[in-house]
Amino acid sequence: MRGLDDLKYDANGLIPAIIQDADTGDVLMMAYMNKTSLAESIRTGQTHFWSRSRQKYWKKGETSGHTQEIQEIFIDCDADTVLIRARQTGAACHEGYKSCFFRKYEPDSAEWNVCAERLVNPDDVYGRK
Amino acid sequence: MRGLDDLKYDANGLIPAIIQDADTGDVLMMAYMNKTSLAESIRTGQTHFWSRSRQKYWKKGETSGHTQEIQEIFIDCDADTVLIRARQTGAACHEGYKSCFFRKYEPDSAEWNVCAERLVNPDDVYGRK
């Protein structure tokens, strides 16, 4: 398999991209790329995505400075999911946590409880809304 | 946030679930769950998914015996992606690799090259097709 044309994009031209911390192995986030944003990620060495809610390209860290430096890119057996190992500057999550997966399921209470510490205050990074 | 009703399922009632090896941190696979298969995963402690191609429920390992014992379940900030840390018996990938992400992008050639060793022969696990 060669290049980006053989990957399986969905009906909207998107492919999910899992971002993993290259140093700790923590899963940081999942977001969507299209062929253009994946090509731009490869070209620049920094992750670029397609925002489904805003219908626009975004470079991770364009506002916050919390960029992701790509170390390795993998594709899965079905060629429909990308895995990127990257070095994360600051917080991957817009809520200020290192990883977006900061809530853990507690079977006894059926609650999703915060299980990580905030690295940064989102108001400081993105401005108060 | 409590229970499974507050999660954000897509228009087809699905939510992507990333499966991570609880021991090594390797990302093993990504597949889709709906509320019923997530509830069944929680109830049994083993991963259950919804197959988009076959339009049916499947328990990981139902044919191969390569089950996933759930250790921890996380939800992301947008409540639209699940991360499950699990102990994998055998190979997560139906092609016989431990992880489905066994092909790595080589920037110089733009090729996706196999970068892992097969653990098992799929013909031995699933029968020759």
PDB file of C-alpha atoms in Angstrom:
ATOM      1  CA  MET A   1       0.000   0.000   0.000  1.00  0.00           C
ATOM      2  CA  ARG A   2       1.339   3.380  -1.001  1.00  0.00           C
ATOM      3  CA  GLY A   3       0.419   7.023  -0.446  1.00  0.00           C
ATOM      4  CA  LEU A   4      -2.857   8.398   0.826  1.00  0.00           C
ATOM      5  CA  ASP A   5      -5.257   7.413  -1.971  1.00  0.00           C
ATOM      6  CA  ASP A   6      -5.641   3.801  -0.851  1.00  0.00           C
ATOM      7  CA  LEU A   7      -6.825   4.694   2.647  1.00  0.00           C
ATOM      8  CA  LYS A   8     -10.520   4.209   3.321  1.00  0.00           C
ATOM      9  CA  TYR A   9     -12.182   7.539   4.006  1.00  0.00           C
ATOM     10  CA  ASP A  10     -15.828   7.623   5.093  1.00  0.00           C
ATOM     11  CA  ALA A  11     -18.731   9.078   3.117  1.00  0.00           C
ATOM     12  CA  ASN A  12     -17.604  12.568   4.179  1.00  0.00           C
ATOM     13  CA  GLY A  13     -14.001  11.941   3.119  1.00  0.00           C
ATOM     14  CA  LEU A  14     -12.831  11.595   6.722  1.00  0.00           C
ATOM     15  CA  ILE A  15     -10.659   9.092   8.550  1.00  0.00           C
ATOM     16  CA  PRO A  16     -10.345   8.933  12.360  1.00  0.00           C
ATOM     17  CA  ALA A  17      -6.862   9.658  13.704  1.00  0.00           C
ATOM     18  CA  ILE A  18      -5.826   8.448  17.157  1.00  0.00           C
ATOM     19  CA  ILE A  19      -3.032  10.535  18.671  1.00  0.00           C
ATOM     20  CA  GLN A  20      -0.755   8.713  21.119  1.00  0.00           C
ATOM     21  CA  ASP A  21       1.992  10.271  23.244  1.00  0.00           C
ATOM     22  CA  ALA A  22       5.227   8.917  21.749  1.00  0.00           C
ATOM     23  CA  ASP A  23       7.003   9.075  25.106  1.00  0.00           C
ATOM     24  CA  THR A  24       4.424   7.774  27.599  1.00  0.00           C
ATOM     25  CA  GLY A  25       2.147   5.741  25.328  1.00  0.00           C
ATOM     26  CA  ASP A  26      -0.902   7.596  26.685  1.00  0.00           C
ATOM     27  CA  VAL A  27      -3.725   7.984  24.212  1.00  0.00           C
ATOM     28  CA  LEU A  28      -4.156  11.754  23.977  1.00  0.00           C
ATOM     29  CA  MET A  29      -7.122  12.318  21.674  1.00  0.00           C
ATOM     30  CA  MET A  30      -9.005  11.229  18.611  1.00  0.00           C
ATOM     31  CA  ALA A  31      -9.981  13.598  15.835  1.00  0.00           C
ATOM     32  CA  TYR A  32     -10.750  13.422  12.132  1.00  0.00           C
ATOM     33  CA  MET A  33      -8.531  14.034   9.142  1.00  0.00           C
ATOM     34  CA  ASN A  34      -9.280  14.153   5.466  1.00  0.00           C
ATOM     35  CA  LYS A  35      -6.714  13.441   2.761  1.00  0.00           C
ATOM     36  CA  THR A  36      -5.618  17.071   2.635  1.00  0.00           C
ATOM     37  CA  SER A  37      -5.097  17.432   6.385  1.00  0.00           C
ATOM     38  CA  LEU A  38      -3.266  14.103   6.538  1.00  0.00           C
ATOM     39  CA  ALA A  39      -1.010  15.227   3.669  1.00  0.00           C
ATOM     40  CA  GLU A  40      -0.406  18.530   5.467  1.00  0.00           C
ATOM     41  CA  SER A  41       0.402  16.635   8.685  1.00  0.00           C
ATOM     42  CA  ILE A  42       2.977  14.563   6.803  1.00  0.00           C
ATOM     43  CA  ARG A  43       4.422  17.591   5.019  1.00  0.00           C
ATOM     44  CA  THR A  44       4.825  19.727   8.135  1.00  0.00           C
ATOM     45  CA  GLY A  45       5.422  17.020  10.764  1.00  0.00           C
ATOM     46  CA  GLN A  46       2.652  18.521  12.898  1.00  0.00           C
ATOM     47  CA  THR A  47      -0.904  17.275  13.205  1.00  0.00           C
ATOM     48  CA  HIS A  48      -3.652  18.943  11.166  1.00  0.00           C
ATOM     49  CA  PHE A  49      -7.298  17.896  11.299  1.00  0.00           C
ATOM     50  CA  TRP A  50     -10.692  18.583   9.797  1.00  0.00           C
ATOM     51  CA  SER A  51     -13.260  19.941  12.239  1.00  0.00           C
ATOM     52  CA  ARG A  52     -16.658  18.355  11.645  1.00  0.00           C
ATOM     53  CA  SER A  53     -18.438  20.915  13.837  1.00  0.00           C
ATOM     54  CA  ARG A  54     -16.741  23.986  12.341  1.00  0.00           C
ATOM     55  CA  GLN A  55     -16.290  22.511   8.848  1.00  0.00           C
ATOM     56  CA  LYS A  56     -12.753  23.796   8.561  1.00  0.00           C
ATOM     57  CA  TYR A  57      -9.126  22.734   8.770  1.00  0.00           C
ATOM     58  CA  TRP A  58      -7.353  23.207  12.048  1.00  0.00           C
ATOM     59  CA  LYS A  59      -3.786  22.771  13.080  1.00  0.00           C
ATOM     60  CA  LYS A  60      -3.495  21.337  16.576  1.00  0.00           C
ATOM     61  CA  GLY A  61      -2.061  24.136  18.724  1.00  0.00           C
ATOM     62  CA  GLU A  62      -2.800  26.973  16.311  1.00  0.00           C
ATOM     63  CA  THR A  63      -4.434  28.944  19.166  1.00  0.00           C
ATOM     64  CA  SER A  64      -2.957  27.315  22.263  1.00  0.00           C
ATOM     65  CA  GLY A  65       0.577  26.683  21.002  1.00  0.00           C
ATOM     66  CA  HIS A  66       0.058  23.078  22.144  1.00  0.00           C
ATOM     67  CA  THR A  67       1.299  21.474  18.958  1.00  0.00           C
ATOM     68  CA  GLN A  68       1.973  17.802  18.258  1.00  0.00           C
ATOM     69  CA  GLU A  69       5.275  16.823  16.627  1.00  0.00           C
ATOM     70  CA  ILE A  70       4.697  13.654  14.635  1.00  0.00           C
ATOM     71  CA  GLN A  71       7.111  10.797  15.245  1.00  0.00           C
ATOM     72  CA  GLU A  72       5.416   7.851  13.522  1.00  0.00           C
ATOM     73  CA  ILE A  73       2.235   7.222  11.534  1.00  0.00           C
ATOM     74  CA  PHE A  74       0.472   3.856  11.298  1.00  0.00           C
ATOM     75  CA  ILE A  75      -2.597   2.602   9.447  1.00  0.00           C
ATOM     76  CA  ASP A  76      -4.761  -0.284  10.631  1.00  0.00           C
ATOM     77  CA  CYS A  77      -5.542  -3.554   8.848  1.00  0.00           C
ATOM     78  CA  ASP A  78      -8.703  -2.155   7.242  1.00  0.00           C
ATOM     79  CA  ALA A  79      -6.921   1.081   6.247  1.00  0.00           C
ATOM     80  CA  ASP A  80      -9.722   3.078   7.838  1.00  0.00           C
ATOM     81  CA  THR A  81      -8.070   4.365  11.044  1.00  0.00           C
ATOM     82  CA  VAL A  82      -4.799   6.262  11.478  1.00  0.00           C
ATOM     83  CA  LEU A  83      -2.589   6.063  14.577  1.00  0.00           C
ATOM     84  CA  ILE A  84      -0.069   8.853  15.092  1.00  0.00           C
ATOM     85  CA  ARG A  85       2.619   8.777  17.744  1.00  0.00           C
ATOM     86  CA  ALA A  86       3.579  12.353  18.566  1.00  0.00           C
ATOM     87  CA  ARG A  87       5.368  14.551  21.070  1.00  0.00           C
ATOM     88  CA  GLN A  88       2.782  16.763  22.726  1.00  0.00           C
ATOM     89  CA  THR A  89       3.610  20.293  23.823  1.00  0.00           C
ATOM     90  CA  GLY A  90       1.400  21.241  26.786  1.00  0.00           C
ATOM     91  CA  ALA A  91      -2.111  19.818  26.879  1.00  0.00           C
ATOM     92  CA  ALA A  92      -3.790  17.846  24.097  1.00  0.00           C
ATOM     93  CA  CYS A  93      -7.236  18.577  25.501  1.00  0.00           C
ATOM     94  CA  HIS A  94      -8.977  21.939  25.071  1.00  0.00           C
ATOM     95  CA  GLU A  95     -10.178  21.539  28.660  1.00  0.00           C
ATOM     96  CA  GLY A  96      -6.573  21.776  29.836  1.00  0.00           C
ATOM     97  CA  TYR A  97      -5.820  18.113  30.510  1.00  0.00           C
ATOM     98  CA  LYS A  98      -2.851  16.313  28.977  1.00  0.00           C
ATOM     99  CA  SER A  99      -5.203  13.731  27.460  1.00  0.00           C
ATOM    100  CA  CYS A 100      -8.810  14.141  26.349  1.00  0.00           C
ATOM    101  CA  PHE A 101      -9.543  10.826  28.092  1.00  0.00           C
ATOM    102  CA  PHE A 102      -9.547  12.260  31.611  1.00  0.00           C
ATOM    103  CA  ARG A 103     -12.838  10.723  32.768  1.00  0.00           C
ATOM    104  CA  LYS A 104     -12.946   7.116  33.883  1.00  0.00           C
ATOM    105  CA  TYR A 105     -15.936   4.862  34.345  1.00  0.00           C
ATOM    106  CA  GLU A 106     -16.609   3.675  37.877  1.00  0.00           C
ATOM    107  CA  PRO A 107     -18.695   0.494  37.623  1.00  0.00           C
ATOM    108  CA  ASP A 108     -20.125   0.717  41.143  1.00  0.00           C
ATOM    109  CA  SER A 109     -21.678   4.145  40.683  1.00  0.00           C
ATOM    110  CA  ALA A 110     -21.898   4.163  36.860  1.00  0.00           C
ATOM    111  CA  GLU A 111     -20.270   7.613  37.056  1.00  0.00           C
ATOM    112  CA  TRP A 112     -17.581   9.000  34.759  1.00  0.00           C
ATOM    113  CA  ASN A 113     -15.179  10.583  37.226  1.00  0.00           C
ATOM    114  CA  VAL A 114     -12.291  12.916  36.466  1.00  0.00           C
ATOM    115  CA  CYS A 115      -9.099  10.912  36.998  1.00  0.00           C
ATOM    116  CA  ALA A 116      -6.378  13.342  35.895  1.00  0.00           C
ATOM    117  CA  GLU A 117      -5.086  16.747  36.883  1.00  0.00           C
ATOM    118  CA  ARG A 118      -5.500  19.842  34.782  1.00  0.00           C
ATOM    119  CA  LEU A 119      -2.192  21.013  33.328  1.00  0.00           C
ATOM    120  CA  VAL A 120      -3.391  24.438  32.294  1.00  0.00           C
ATOM    121  CA  ASN A 121      -6.409  26.673  32.753  1.00  0.00           C
ATOM    122  CA  PRO A 122      -8.287  26.784  29.431  1.00  0.00           C
ATOM    123  CA  ASP A 123      -9.194  30.442  30.051  1.00  0.00           C
ATOM    124  CA  ASP A 124      -5.495  31.271  30.069  1.00  0.00           C
ATOM    125  CA  VAL A 125      -4.912  29.460  26.797  1.00  0.00           C
ATOM    126  CA  TYR A 126      -8.004  30.205  24.746  1.00  0.00           C
ATOM    127  CA  GLY A 127      -9.297  33.349  26.484  1.00  0.00           C
ATOM    128  CA  ARG A 128     -12.450  33.578  28.558  1.00  0.00           C
ATOM    129  CA  LYS A 129     -15.577  32.946  26.496  1.00  0.00           C
TER     130      LYS A 129
ATOM    131  CA  MET B   1     -21.772  12.490  33.827  1.00  0.00           C
ATOM    132  CA  ARG B   2     -23.423   9.204  34.623  1.00  0.00           C
ATOM    133  CA  GLY B   3     -24.266   5.998  32.766  1.00  0.00           C
ATOM    134  CA  LEU B   4     -24.338   5.471  29.011  1.00  0.00           C
ATOM    135  CA  ASP B   5     -27.184   7.760  27.940  1.00  0.00           C
ATOM    136  CA  ASP B   6     -25.124  10.959  28.058  1.00  0.00           C
ATOM    137  CA  LEU B   7     -22.484   9.705  25.627  1.00  0.00           C
ATOM    138  CA  LYS B   8     -22.624  11.145  22.122  1.00  0.00           C
ATOM    139  CA  TYR B   9     -23.446   8.443  19.620  1.00  0.00           C
ATOM    140  CA  ASP B  10     -23.369   9.246  15.902  1.00  0.00           C
ATOM    141  CA  ALA B  11     -26.369   9.250  13.558  1.00  0.00           C
ATOM    142  CA  ASN B  12     -26.192   5.446  13.448  1.00  0.00           C
ATOM    143  CA  GLY B  13     -26.076   5.146  17.231  1.00  0.00           C
ATOM    144  CA  LEU B  14     -22.382   4.280  17.213  1.00  0.00           C
ATOM    145  CA  ILE B  15     -19.384   5.484  19.186  1.00  0.00           C
ATOM    146  CA  PRO B  16     -15.767   4.654  18.278  1.00  0.00           C
ATOM    147  CA  ALA B  17     -13.892   2.600  20.873  1.00  0.00           C
ATOM    148  CA  ILE B  18     -10.096   2.605  20.974  1.00  0.00           C
ATOM    149  CA  ILE B  19      -8.661  -0.529  22.572  1.00  0.00           C
ATOM    150  CA  GLN B  20      -5.294  -0.135  24.282  1.00  0.00           C
ATOM    151  CA  ASP B  21      -3.148  -2.903  25.761  1.00  0.00           C
ATOM    152  CA  ALA B  22      -3.306  -2.317  29.527  1.00  0.00           C
ATOM    153  CA  ASP B  23       0.172  -3.797  30.026  1.00  0.00           C
ATOM    154  CA  THR B  24       2.234  -2.366  27.143  1.00  0.00           C
ATOM    155  CA  GLY B  25       0.207   0.746  26.262  1.00  0.00           C
ATOM    156  CA  ASP B  26       0.133  -0.323  22.599  1.00  0.00           C
ATOM    157  CA  VAL B  27      -2.961   0.766  20.715  1.00  0.00           C
ATOM    158  CA  LEU B  28      -4.454  -2.519  19.537  1.00  0.00           C
ATOM    159  CA  MET B  29      -7.467  -1.612  17.434  1.00  0.00           C
ATOM    160  CA  MET B  30     -10.396   0.694  16.958  1.00  0.00           C
ATOM    161  CA  ALA B  31     -13.930  -0.534  16.416  1.00  0.00           C
ATOM    162  CA  TYR B  32     -17.461   0.721  16.942  1.00  0.00           C
ATOM    163  CA  MET B  33     -19.851   0.137  19.814  1.00  0.00           C
ATOM    164  CA  ASN B  34     -23.455   1.109  20.306  1.00  0.00           C
ATOM    165  CA  LYS B  35     -25.070   1.581  23.682  1.00  0.00           C
ATOM    166  CA  THR B  36     -26.058  -2.081  23.908  1.00  0.00           C
ATOM    167  CA  SER B  37     -22.596  -3.437  23.081  1.00  0.00           C
ATOM    168  CA  LEU B  38     -20.960  -0.971  25.489  1.00  0.00           C
ATOM    169  CA  ALA B  39     -23.387  -2.063  28.221  1.00  0.00           C
ATOM    170  CA  GLU B  40     -22.616  -5.707  27.431  1.00  0.00           C
ATOM    171  CA  SER B  41     -18.881  -4.940  27.567  1.00  0.00           C
ATOM    172  CA  ILE B  42     -19.311  -3.402  31.010  1.00  0.00           C
ATOM    173  CA  ARG B  43     -21.559  -6.226  32.224  1.00  0.00           C
ATOM    174  CA  THR B  44     -19.254  -9.040  31.092  1.00  0.00           C
ATOM    175  CA  GLY B  45     -15.863  -7.339  31.415  1.00  0.00           C
ATOM    176  CA  GLN B  46     -15.050  -8.349  27.838  1.00  0.00           C
ATOM    177  CA  THR B  47     -15.261  -6.158  24.743  1.00  0.00           C
ATOM    178  CA  HIS B  48     -18.329  -6.370  22.510  1.00  0.00           C
ATOM    179  CA  PHE B  49     -18.771  -4.308  19.360  1.00  0.00           C
ATOM    180  CA  TRP B  50     -21.213  -3.537  16.565  1.00  0.00           C
ATOM    181  CA  SER B  51     -20.038  -4.551  13.108  1.00  0.00           C
ATOM    182  CA  ARG B  52     -20.933  -1.897  10.547  1.00  0.00           C
ATOM    183  CA  SER B  53     -20.162  -4.220   7.622  1.00  0.00           C
ATOM    184  CA  ARG B  54     -22.067  -7.227   8.967  1.00  0.00           C
ATOM    185  CA  GLN B  55     -24.691  -5.198  10.862  1.00  0.00           C
ATOM    186  CA  LYS B  56     -24.487  -7.417  13.896  1.00  0.00           C
ATOM    187  CA  TYR B  57     -23.061  -7.613  17.393  1.00  0.00           C
ATOM    188  CA  TRP B  58     -19.759  -9.361  17.846  1.00  0.00           C
ATOM    189  CA  LYS B  59     -17.801 -10.307  20.892  1.00  0.00           C
ATOM    190  CA  LYS B  60     -14.068  -9.877  20.345  1.00  0.00           C
ATOM    191  CA  GLY B  61     -12.605 -13.381  20.339  1.00  0.00           C
ATOM    192  CA  GLU B  62     -15.889 -15.213  19.766  1.00  0.00           C
ATOM    193  CA  THR B  63     -14.282 -17.189  16.901  1.00  0.00           C
ATOM    194  CA  SER B  64     -10.569 -16.863  17.634  1.00  0.00           C
ATOM    195  CA  GLY B  65     -10.656 -17.086  21.432  1.00  0.00           C
ATOM    196  CA  HIS B  66      -8.613 -13.865  21.416  1.00  0.00           C
ATOM    197  CA  THR B  67     -10.733 -12.031  23.959  1.00  0.00           C
ATOM    198  CA  GLN B  68     -10.064  -8.703  25.635  1.00  0.00           C
ATOM    199  CA  GLU B  69     -10.458  -8.448  29.418  1.00  0.00           C
ATOM    200  CA  ILE B  70     -11.431  -4.889  30.259  1.00  0.00           C
ATOM    201  CA  GLN B  71      -9.396  -3.151  32.938  1.00  0.00           C
ATOM    202  CA  GLU B  72     -10.477   0.488  32.613  1.00  0.00           C
ATOM    203  CA  ILE B  73     -12.887   2.525  30.488  1.00  0.00           C
ATOM    204  CA  PHE B  74     -12.487   6.224  29.713  1.00  0.00           C
ATOM    205  CA  ILE B  75     -14.548   8.768  27.773  1.00  0.00           C
ATOM    206  CA  ASP B  76     -13.097  11.827  26.078  1.00  0.00           C
ATOM    207  CA  CYS B  77     -13.906  15.500  26.681  1.00  0.00           C
ATOM    208  CA  ASP B  78     -16.588  15.565  23.981  1.00  0.00           C
ATOM    209  CA  ALA B  79     -18.072  12.244  25.202  1.00  0.00           C
ATOM    210  CA  ASP B  80     -17.931  10.904  21.656  1.00  0.00           C
ATOM    211  CA  THR B  81     -14.987   8.475  21.837  1.00  0.00           C
ATOM    212  CA  VAL B  82     -14.366   5.605  24.266  1.00  0.00           C
ATOM    213  CA  LEU B  83     -10.924   4.391  25.333  1.00  0.00           C
ATOM    214  CA  ILE B  84     -10.702   0.911  26.837  1.00  0.00           C
ATOM    215  CA  ARG B  85      -7.579  -0.461  28.466  1.00  0.00           C
ATOM    216  CA  ALA B  86      -7.700  -4.255  28.256  1.00  0.00           C
ATOM    217  CA  ARG B  87      -5.642  -7.401  28.594  1.00  0.00           C
ATOM    218  CA  GLN B  88      -5.445  -9.008  25.156  1.00  0.00           C
ATOM    219  CA  THR B  89      -5.335 -12.772  24.764  1.00  0.00           C
ATOM    220  CA  GLY B  90      -3.466 -13.643  21.554  1.00  0.00           C
ATOM    221  CA  ALA B  91      -3.802 -11.261  18.628  1.00  0.00           C
ATOM    222  CA  ALA B  92      -6.148  -8.277  18.449  1.00  0.00           C
ATOM    223  CA  CYS B  93      -5.942  -8.199  14.658  1.00  0.00           C
ATOM    224  CA  HIS B  94      -7.812 -10.650  12.423  1.00  0.00           C
ATOM    225  CA  GLU B  95      -4.690 -10.748  10.255  1.00  0.00           C
ATOM    226  CA  GLY B  96      -2.786 -12.365  13.118  1.00  0.00           C
ATOM    227  CA  TYR B  97      -0.864  -9.371  14.438  1.00  0.00           C
ATOM    228  CA  LYS B  98      -0.969  -8.288  18.075  1.00  0.00           C
ATOM    229  CA  SER B  99      -2.142  -4.816  16.988  1.00  0.00           C
ATOM    230  CA  CYS B 100      -4.176  -3.821  13.942  1.00  0.00           C
ATOM    231  CA  PHE B 101      -1.725  -0.937  13.464  1.00  0.00           C
ATOM    232  CA  PHE B 102       1.064  -3.051  11.983  1.00  0.00           C
ATOM    233  CA  ARG B 103       1.781  -0.885   8.944  1.00  0.00           C
ATOM    234  CA  LYS B 104       3.899   2.213   9.317  1.00  0.00           C
ATOM    235  CA  TYR B 105       4.276   5.121   6.944  1.00  0.00           C
ATOM    236  CA  GLU B 106       7.724   5.626   5.452  1.00  0.00           C
ATOM    237  CA  PRO B 107       7.975   9.254   4.345  1.00  0.00           C
ATOM    238  CA  ASP B 108      10.777   8.688   1.827  1.00  0.00           C
ATOM    239  CA  SER B 109       8.913   6.102  -0.230  1.00  0.00           C
ATOM    240  CA  ALA B 110       5.338   7.039   0.809  1.00  0.00           C
ATOM    241  CA  GLU B 111       4.852   3.302   1.443  1.00  0.00           C
ATOM    242  CA  TRP B 112       2.974   1.726   4.331  1.00  0.00           C
ATOM    243  CA  ASN B 113       5.339  -1.049   5.385  1.00  0.00           C
ATOM    244  CA  VAL B 114       4.638  -3.936   7.744  1.00  0.00           C
ATOM    245  CA  CYS B 115       6.528  -3.197  10.964  1.00  0.00           C
ATOM    246  CA  ALA B 116       5.427  -6.029  13.269  1.00  0.00           C
ATOM    247  CA  GLU B 117       5.597  -9.803  13.374  1.00  0.00           C
ATOM    248  CA  ARG B 118       2.595 -12.042  12.953  1.00  0.00           C
ATOM    249  CA  LEU B 119       1.729 -13.812  16.195  1.00  0.00           C
ATOM    250  CA  VAL B 120      -0.598 -16.362  14.654  1.00  0.00           C
ATOM    251  CA  ASN B 121      -1.613 -17.600  11.225  1.00  0.00           C
ATOM    252  CA  PRO B 122      -5.158 -16.341  10.544  1.00  0.00           C
ATOM    253  CA  ASP B 123      -5.950 -19.582   8.684  1.00  0.00           C
ATOM    254  CA  ASP B 124      -5.295 -21.500  11.893  1.00  0.00           C
ATOM    255  CA  VAL B 125      -7.589 -19.236  13.901  1.00  0.00           C
ATOM    256  CA  TYR B 126     -10.473 -18.513  11.558  1.00  0.00           C
ATOM    257  CA  GLY B 127     -10.170 -21.419   9.100  1.00  0.00           C
ATOM    258  CA  ARG B 128      -9.101 -21.123   5.488  1.00  0.00           C
ATOM    259  CA  LYS B 129     -11.557 -19.092   3.436  1.00  0.00           C
TER     260      LYS B 129
END
